[in-house]
mmCIF file of C-alpha atoms and ligand atoms in Angstrom:
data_model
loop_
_atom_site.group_PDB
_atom_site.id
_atom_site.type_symbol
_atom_site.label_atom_id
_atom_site.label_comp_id
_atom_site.label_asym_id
_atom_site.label_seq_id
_atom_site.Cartn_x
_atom_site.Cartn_y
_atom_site.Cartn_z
ATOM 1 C CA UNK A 697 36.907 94.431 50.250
ATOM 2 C CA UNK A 698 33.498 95.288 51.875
ATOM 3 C CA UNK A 699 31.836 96.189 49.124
ATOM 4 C CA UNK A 700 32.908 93.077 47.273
ATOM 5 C CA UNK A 701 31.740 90.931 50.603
ATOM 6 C CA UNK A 702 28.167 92.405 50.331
ATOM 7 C CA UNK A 703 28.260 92.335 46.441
ATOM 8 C CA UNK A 704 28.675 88.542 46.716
ATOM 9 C CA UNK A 705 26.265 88.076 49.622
ATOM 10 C CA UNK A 706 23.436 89.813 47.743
ATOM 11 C CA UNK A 707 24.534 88.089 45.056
ATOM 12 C CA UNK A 708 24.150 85.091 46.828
ATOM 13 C CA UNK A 709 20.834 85.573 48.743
ATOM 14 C CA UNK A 710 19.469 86.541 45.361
ATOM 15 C CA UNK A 711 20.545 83.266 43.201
ATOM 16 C CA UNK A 712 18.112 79.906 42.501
ATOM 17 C CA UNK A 713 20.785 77.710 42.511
ATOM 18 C CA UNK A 714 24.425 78.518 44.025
ATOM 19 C CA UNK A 715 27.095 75.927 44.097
ATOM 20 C CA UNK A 716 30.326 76.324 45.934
ATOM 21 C CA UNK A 717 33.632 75.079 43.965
ATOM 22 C CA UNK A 718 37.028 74.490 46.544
ATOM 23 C CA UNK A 719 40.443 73.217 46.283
ATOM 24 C CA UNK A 720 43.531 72.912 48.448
ATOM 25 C CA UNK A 721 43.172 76.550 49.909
ATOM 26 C CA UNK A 722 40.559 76.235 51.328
ATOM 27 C CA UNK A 723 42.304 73.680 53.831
ATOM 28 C CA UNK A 724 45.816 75.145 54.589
ATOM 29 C CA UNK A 725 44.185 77.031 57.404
ATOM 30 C CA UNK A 726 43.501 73.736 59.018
ATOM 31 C CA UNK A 727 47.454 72.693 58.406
ATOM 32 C CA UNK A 728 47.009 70.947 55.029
ATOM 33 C CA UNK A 729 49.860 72.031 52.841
ATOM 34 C CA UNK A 730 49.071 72.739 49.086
ATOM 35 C CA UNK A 731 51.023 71.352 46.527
ATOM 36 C CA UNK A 732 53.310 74.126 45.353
ATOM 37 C CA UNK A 733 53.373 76.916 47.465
ATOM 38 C CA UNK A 734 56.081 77.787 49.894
ATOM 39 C CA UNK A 735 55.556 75.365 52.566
ATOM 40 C CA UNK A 736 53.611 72.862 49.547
ATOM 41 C CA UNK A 737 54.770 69.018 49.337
ATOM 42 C CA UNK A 738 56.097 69.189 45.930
ATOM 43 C CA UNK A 739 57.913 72.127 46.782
ATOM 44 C CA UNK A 740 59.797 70.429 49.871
ATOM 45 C CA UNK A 741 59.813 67.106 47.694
ATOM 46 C CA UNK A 742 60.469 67.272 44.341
ATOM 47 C CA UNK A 743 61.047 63.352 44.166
ATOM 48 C CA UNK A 744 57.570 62.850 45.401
ATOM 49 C CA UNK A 745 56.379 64.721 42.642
ATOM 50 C CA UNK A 746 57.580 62.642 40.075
ATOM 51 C CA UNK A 747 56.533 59.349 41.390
ATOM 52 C CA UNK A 748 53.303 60.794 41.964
ATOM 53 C CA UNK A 749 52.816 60.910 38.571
ATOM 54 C CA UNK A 750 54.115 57.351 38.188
ATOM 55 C CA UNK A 751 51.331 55.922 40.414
ATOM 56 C CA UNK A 752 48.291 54.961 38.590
ATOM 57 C CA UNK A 753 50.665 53.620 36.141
ATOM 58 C CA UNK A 754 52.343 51.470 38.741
ATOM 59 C CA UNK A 755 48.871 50.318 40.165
ATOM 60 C CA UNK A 756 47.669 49.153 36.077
ATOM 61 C CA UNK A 757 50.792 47.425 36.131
ATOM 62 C CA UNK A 758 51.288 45.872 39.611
ATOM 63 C CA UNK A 759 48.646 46.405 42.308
ATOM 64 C CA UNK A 760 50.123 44.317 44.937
ATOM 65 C CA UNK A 761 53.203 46.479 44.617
ATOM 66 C CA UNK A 762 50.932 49.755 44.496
ATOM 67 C CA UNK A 763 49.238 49.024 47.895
ATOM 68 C CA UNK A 764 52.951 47.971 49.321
ATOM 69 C CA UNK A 765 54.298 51.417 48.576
ATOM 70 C CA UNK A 766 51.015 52.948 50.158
ATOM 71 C CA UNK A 767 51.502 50.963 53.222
ATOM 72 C CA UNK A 768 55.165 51.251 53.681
ATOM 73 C CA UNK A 769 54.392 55.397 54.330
ATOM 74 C CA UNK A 770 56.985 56.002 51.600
ATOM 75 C CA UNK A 771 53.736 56.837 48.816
ATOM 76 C CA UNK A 772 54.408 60.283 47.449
ATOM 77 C CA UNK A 773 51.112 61.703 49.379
ATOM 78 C CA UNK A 774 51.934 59.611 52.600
ATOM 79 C CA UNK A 775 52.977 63.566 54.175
ATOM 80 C CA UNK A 776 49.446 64.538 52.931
ATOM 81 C CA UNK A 777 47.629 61.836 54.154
ATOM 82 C CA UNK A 778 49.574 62.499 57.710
ATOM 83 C CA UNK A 779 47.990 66.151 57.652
ATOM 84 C CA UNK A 780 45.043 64.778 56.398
ATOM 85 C CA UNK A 781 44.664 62.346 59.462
ATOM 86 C CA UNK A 782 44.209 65.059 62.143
ATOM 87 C CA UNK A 783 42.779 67.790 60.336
ATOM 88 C CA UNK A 784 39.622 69.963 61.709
ATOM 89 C CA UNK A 785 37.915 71.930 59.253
ATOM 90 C CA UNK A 786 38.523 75.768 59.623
ATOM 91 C CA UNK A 787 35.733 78.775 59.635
ATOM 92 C CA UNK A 788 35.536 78.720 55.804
ATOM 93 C CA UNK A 789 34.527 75.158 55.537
ATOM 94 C CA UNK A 790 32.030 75.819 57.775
ATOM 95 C CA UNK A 791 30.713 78.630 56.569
ATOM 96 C CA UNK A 792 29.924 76.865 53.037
ATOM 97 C CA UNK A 793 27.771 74.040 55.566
ATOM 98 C CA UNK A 794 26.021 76.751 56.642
ATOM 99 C CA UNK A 795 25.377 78.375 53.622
ATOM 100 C CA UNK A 796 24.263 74.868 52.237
ATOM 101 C CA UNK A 797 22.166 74.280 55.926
ATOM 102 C CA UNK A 798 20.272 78.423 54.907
ATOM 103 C CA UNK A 799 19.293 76.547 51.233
ATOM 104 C CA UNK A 800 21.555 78.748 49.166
ATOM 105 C CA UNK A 801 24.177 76.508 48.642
ATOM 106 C CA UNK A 802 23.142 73.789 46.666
ATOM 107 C CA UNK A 803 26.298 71.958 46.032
ATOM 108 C CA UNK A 804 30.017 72.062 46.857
ATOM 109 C CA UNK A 805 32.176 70.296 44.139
ATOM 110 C CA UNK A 806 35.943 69.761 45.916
ATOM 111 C CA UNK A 807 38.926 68.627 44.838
ATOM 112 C CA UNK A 808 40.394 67.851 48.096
ATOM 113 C CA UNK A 809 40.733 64.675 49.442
ATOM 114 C CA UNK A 810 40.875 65.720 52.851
ATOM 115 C CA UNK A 811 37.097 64.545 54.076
ATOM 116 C CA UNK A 812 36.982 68.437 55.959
ATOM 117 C CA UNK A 813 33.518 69.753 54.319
ATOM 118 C CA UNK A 814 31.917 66.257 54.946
ATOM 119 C CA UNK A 815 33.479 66.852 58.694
ATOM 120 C CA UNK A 816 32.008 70.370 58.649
ATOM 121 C CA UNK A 817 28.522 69.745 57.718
ATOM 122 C CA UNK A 818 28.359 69.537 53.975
ATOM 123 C CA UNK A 819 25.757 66.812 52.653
ATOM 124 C CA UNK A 820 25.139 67.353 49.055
ATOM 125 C CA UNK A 821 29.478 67.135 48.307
ATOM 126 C CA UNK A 822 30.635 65.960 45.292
ATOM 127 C CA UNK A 823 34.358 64.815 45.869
ATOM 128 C CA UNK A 824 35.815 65.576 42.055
ATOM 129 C CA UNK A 825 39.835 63.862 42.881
ATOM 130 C CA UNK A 826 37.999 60.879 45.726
ATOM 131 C CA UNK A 827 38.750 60.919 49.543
ATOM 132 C CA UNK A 828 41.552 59.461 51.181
ATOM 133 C CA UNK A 829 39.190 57.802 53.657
ATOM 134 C CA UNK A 830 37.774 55.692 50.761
ATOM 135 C CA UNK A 831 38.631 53.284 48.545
ATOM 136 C CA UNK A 832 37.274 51.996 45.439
ATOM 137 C CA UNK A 833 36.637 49.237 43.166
ATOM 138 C CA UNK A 834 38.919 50.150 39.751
ATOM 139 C CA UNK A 835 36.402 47.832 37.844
ATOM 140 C CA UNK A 836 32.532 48.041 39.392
ATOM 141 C CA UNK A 837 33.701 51.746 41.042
ATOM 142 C CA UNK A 838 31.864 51.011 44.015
ATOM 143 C CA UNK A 839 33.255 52.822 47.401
ATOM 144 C CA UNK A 840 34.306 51.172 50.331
ATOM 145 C CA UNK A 841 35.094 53.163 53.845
ATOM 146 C CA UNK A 842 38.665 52.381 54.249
ATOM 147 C CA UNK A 843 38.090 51.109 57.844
ATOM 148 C CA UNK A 844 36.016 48.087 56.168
ATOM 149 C CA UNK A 845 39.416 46.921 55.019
ATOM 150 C CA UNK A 846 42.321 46.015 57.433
ATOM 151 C CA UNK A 847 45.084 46.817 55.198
ATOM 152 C CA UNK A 848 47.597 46.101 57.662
ATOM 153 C CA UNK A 849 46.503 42.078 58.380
ATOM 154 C CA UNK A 850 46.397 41.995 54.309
ATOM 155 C CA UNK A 851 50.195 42.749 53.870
ATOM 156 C CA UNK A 852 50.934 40.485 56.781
ATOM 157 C CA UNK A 853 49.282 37.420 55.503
ATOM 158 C CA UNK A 854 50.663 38.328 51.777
ATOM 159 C CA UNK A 855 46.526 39.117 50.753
ATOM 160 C CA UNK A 856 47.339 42.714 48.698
ATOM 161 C CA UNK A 857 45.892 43.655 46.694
ATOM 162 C CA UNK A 858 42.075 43.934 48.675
ATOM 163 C CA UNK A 859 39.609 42.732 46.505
ATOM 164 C CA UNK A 860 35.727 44.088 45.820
ATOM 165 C CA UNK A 861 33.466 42.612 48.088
ATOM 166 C CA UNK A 862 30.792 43.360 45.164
ATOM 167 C CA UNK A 863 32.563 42.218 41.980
ATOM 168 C CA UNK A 864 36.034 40.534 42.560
ATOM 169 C CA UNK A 865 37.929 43.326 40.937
ATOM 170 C CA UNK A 866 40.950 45.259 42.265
ATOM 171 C CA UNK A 867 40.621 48.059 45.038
ATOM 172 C CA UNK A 868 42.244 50.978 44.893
ATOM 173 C CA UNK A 869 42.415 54.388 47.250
ATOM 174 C CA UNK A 870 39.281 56.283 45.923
ATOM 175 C CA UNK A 871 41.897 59.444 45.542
ATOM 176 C CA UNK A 872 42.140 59.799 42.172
ATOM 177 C CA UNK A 873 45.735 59.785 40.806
ATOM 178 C CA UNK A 874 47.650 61.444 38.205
ATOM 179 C CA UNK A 875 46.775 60.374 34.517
ATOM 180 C CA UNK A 876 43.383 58.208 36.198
ATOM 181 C CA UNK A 877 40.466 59.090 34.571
ATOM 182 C CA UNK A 878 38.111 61.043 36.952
ATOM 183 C CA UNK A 879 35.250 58.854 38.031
ATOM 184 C CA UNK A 880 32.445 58.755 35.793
ATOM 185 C CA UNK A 881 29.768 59.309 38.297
ATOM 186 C CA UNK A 882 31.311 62.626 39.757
ATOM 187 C CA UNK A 883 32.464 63.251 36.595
ATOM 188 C CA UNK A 884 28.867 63.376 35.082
ATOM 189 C CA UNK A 885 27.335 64.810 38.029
ATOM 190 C CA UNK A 886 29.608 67.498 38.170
ATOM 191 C CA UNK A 887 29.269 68.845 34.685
ATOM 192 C CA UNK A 888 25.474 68.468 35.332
ATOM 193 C CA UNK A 889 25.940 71.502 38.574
ATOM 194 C CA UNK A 890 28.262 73.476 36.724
ATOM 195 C CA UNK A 891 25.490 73.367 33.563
ATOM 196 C CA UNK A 892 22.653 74.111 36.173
ATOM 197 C CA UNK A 893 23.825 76.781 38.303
ATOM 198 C CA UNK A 894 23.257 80.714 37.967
ATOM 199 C CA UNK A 895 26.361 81.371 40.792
ATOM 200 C CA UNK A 896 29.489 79.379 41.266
ATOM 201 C CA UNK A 897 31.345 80.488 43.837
ATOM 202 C CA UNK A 898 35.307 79.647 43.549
ATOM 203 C CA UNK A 899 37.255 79.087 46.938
ATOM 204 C CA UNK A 900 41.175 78.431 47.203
ATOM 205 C CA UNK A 901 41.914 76.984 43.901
ATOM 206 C CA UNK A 902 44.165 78.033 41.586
ATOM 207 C CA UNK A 903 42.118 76.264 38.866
ATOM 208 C CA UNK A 904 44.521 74.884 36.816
ATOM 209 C CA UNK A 905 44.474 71.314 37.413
ATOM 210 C CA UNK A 906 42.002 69.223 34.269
ATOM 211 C CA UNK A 907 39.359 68.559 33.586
ATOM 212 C CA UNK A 908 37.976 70.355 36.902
ATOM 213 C CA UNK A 909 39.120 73.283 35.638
ATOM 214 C CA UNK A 910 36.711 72.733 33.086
ATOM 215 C CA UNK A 911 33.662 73.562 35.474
ATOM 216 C CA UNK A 912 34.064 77.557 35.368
ATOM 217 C CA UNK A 913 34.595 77.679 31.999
ATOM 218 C CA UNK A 914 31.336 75.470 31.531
ATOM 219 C CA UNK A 915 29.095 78.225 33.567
ATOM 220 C CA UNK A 916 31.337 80.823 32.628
ATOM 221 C CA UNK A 917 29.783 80.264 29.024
ATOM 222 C CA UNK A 918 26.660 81.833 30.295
ATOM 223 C CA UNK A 919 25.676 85.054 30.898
ATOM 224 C CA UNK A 920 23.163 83.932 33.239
ATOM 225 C CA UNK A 921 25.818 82.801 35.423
ATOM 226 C CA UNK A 922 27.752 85.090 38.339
ATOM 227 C CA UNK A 923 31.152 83.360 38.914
ATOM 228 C CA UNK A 924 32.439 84.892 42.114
ATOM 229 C CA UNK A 925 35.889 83.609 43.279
ATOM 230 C CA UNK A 926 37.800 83.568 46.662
ATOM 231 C CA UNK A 927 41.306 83.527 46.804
ATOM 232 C CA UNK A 928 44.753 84.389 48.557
ATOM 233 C CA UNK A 929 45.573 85.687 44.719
ATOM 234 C CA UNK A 930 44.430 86.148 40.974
ATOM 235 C CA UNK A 931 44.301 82.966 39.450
ATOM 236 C CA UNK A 932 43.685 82.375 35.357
ATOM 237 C CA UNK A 933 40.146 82.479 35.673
ATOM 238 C CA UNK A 934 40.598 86.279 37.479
ATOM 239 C CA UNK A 935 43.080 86.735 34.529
ATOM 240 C CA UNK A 936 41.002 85.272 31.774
ATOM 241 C CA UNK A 937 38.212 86.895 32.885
ATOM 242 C CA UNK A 938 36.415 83.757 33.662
ATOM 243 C CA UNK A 939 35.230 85.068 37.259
ATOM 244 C CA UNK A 940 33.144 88.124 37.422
ATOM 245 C CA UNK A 941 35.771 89.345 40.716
ATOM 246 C CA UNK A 942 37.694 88.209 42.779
ATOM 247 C CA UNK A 943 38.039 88.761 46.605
ATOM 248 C CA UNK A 944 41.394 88.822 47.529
ATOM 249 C CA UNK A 945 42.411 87.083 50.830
ATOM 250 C CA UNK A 946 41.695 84.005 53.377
ATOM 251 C CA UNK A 947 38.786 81.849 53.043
ATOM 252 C CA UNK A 948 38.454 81.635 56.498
ATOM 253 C CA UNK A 949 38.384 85.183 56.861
ATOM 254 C CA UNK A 950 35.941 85.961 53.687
ATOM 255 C CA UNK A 951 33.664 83.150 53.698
ATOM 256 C CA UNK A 952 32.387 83.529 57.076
ATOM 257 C CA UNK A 953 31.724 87.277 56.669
ATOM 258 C CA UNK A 954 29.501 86.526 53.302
ATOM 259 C CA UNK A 955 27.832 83.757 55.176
ATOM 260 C CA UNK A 956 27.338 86.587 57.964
ATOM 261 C CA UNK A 957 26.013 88.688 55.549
ATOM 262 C CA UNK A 958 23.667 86.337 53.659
ATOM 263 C CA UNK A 959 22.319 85.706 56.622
ATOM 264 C CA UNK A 960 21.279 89.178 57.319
ATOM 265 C CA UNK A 961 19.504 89.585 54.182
ATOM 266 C CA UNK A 962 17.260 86.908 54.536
ATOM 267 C CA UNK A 963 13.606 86.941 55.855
ATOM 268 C CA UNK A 964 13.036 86.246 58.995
HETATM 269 P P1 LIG B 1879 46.584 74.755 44.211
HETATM 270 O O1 LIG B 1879 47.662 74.452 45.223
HETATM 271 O O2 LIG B 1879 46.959 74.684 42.785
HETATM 272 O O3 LIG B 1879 45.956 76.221 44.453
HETATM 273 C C1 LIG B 1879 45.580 76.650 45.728
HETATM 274 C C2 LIG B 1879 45.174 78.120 45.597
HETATM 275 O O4 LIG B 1879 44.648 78.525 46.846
HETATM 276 C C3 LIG B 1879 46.348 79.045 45.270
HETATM 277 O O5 LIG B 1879 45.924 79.973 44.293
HETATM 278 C C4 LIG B 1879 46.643 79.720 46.608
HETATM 279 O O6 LIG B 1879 47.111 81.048 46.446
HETATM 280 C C5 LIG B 1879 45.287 79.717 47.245
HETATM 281 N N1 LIG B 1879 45.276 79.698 48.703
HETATM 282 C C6 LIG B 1879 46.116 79.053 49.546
HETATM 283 N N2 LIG B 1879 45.718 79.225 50.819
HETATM 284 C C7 LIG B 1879 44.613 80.019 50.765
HETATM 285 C C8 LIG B 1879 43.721 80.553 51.741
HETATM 286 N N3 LIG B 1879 43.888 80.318 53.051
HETATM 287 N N4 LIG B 1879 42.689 81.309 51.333
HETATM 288 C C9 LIG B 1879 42.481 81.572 50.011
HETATM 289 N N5 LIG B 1879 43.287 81.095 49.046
HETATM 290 C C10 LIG B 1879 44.338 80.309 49.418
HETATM 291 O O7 LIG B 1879 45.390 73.795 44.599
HETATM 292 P P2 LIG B 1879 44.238 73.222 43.684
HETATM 293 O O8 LIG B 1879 43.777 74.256 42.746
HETATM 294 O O9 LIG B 1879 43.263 72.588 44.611
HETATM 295 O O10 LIG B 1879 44.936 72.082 42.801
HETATM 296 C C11 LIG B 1879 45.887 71.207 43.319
HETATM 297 C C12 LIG B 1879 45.501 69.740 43.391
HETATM 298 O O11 LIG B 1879 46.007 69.299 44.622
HETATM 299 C C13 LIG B 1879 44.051 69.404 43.440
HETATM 300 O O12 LIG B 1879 43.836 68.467 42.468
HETATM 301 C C14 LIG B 1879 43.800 68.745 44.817
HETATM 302 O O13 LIG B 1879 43.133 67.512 44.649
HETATM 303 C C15 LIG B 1879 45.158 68.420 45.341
HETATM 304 N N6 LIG B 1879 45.423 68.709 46.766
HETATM 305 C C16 LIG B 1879 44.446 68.514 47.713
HETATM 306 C C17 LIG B 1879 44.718 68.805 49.044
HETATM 307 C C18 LIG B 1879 43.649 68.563 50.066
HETATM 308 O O14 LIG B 1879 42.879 67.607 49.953
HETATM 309 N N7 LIG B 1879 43.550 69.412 51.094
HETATM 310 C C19 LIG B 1879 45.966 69.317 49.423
HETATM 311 C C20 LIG B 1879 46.941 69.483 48.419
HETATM 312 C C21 LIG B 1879 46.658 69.188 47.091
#
């Protein structure tokens, strides 16, 4: 495992333009479950599950209802959003801000909602699935910080669904749900990084979910590229031989080391 640590630090140190790629594994060691692991929320709710995937479906359909259900903490992700509340962000968030804060890091591309790189220092974050601290606009896609809304008076005085303070149109969480298209603007930028870099490194995702699953296989495409993936196991793209290796354990464990490491090779 130390060899692999310093291969992807000098890997690292060496590349014009790294970006970082995470999903939910990268925050169970700050207490947010995954979806289907042992302790995941599917797993310990299979009912939630399937009205997850009912969601965006029931917001097209009947907004008022869909922001009802989200108040009511009886949403299929209101035990995510719980965890999501009090979360810190662990040593391997950090150490991707810091890698960002040395210039090698030029991006991190998440599909958590969980707000925990932002918290840890990460500026340049694209946030592929939204942020449960947000909501948006489903017609002019503009963002809102949830606290600009009070949710709560607006299902008292019968005012769901919250309306765009730009357009008019119907607000939604910015969390992207099942079967909603992906925004265009992360969309878009996203594809952009994965087409630009020459290292993407790949931290606690199991990279199955679509179309972010896309990215790797977009830089994978090129030779020029170094795909280097953390994670508590293989994963397809270790299997497919999408990533160039793996390094097998805890993000917060492995990412600090590299970042350790990186630093060290650095001048000055
Ligand atoms: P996933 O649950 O499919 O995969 C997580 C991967 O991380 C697994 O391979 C697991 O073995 C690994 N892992 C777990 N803990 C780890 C650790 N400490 N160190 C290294 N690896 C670890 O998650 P996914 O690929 O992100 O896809 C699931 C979807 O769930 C995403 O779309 C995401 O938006 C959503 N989600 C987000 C959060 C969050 O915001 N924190 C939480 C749950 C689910």
């Amino acid at each position: 495992m130390e060899s692999l640590i310093d291969r992807a630090a000098s890997d690292l140190a060496r590349s014009g333009y790294a970006i970082a790629l995470t999903g939910a594994g990268i925050s169970t060691e700050s207490g947010i479950p995954d979806f289907r692991g042992p302790g995941g929320i599917w797993t310990r709710n299979p009912e939630a599950e399937k009205r997850a995937y009912r969601s965006y479906e029931n917001f097209l359909v009947d907004p008022r209802a869909y922001w009802e259900e989200r108040l009511s903490g009886e949403a299929p992700f209101a035990t995510l959003f719980r965890e999501v509340e009090k979360a810190q962000p662990n040593p391997g968030h950090l150490a991707l801000a810091e890698l960002e804060g040395l210039g090698i890091l030029k991006c991190v591309i998440t599909q958590n909602v969980d707000g925990l790189h932002r918290k840890a220092g990460s500026v340049n974050l694209l946030e592929y699935h939204g942020c449960a601290f947000k909501l948006r606009c489903a017609s002019c896609g503009v963002r809102f910080d949830r606290d600009e809304y009070d949710l709560e008076e607006l299902r008292v005085k019968g005012e769901l669904p919250p309306l765009c303070r730009k357009c008019g149109g119907v607000v939604k969480s910015d969390t992207v749900s099942f079967g909603e298209p992906i925004p265009q603007d992360v969309a878009q930028q996203s594809q952009e990084e994965a087409h630009r870099c020459d290292l993407m490194l790949i931290c606690g995702t199991s990279a199955v979910v679509y179309p972010f699953a896309q990215l790797p296989q977009i830089a994978g495409q090129r030779q020029a590229a170094t795909i280097v993936e953390v994670n508590a196991e293989p994963t397809p793209l270790t299997q497919g031989g999408i990533s160039d290796y793996l390094i097998q354990g805890r993000t917060g464990d492995i990412l600090p080391r590299i970042a350790q490491e990186v630093r060290r090779r650095l001048p000055g």
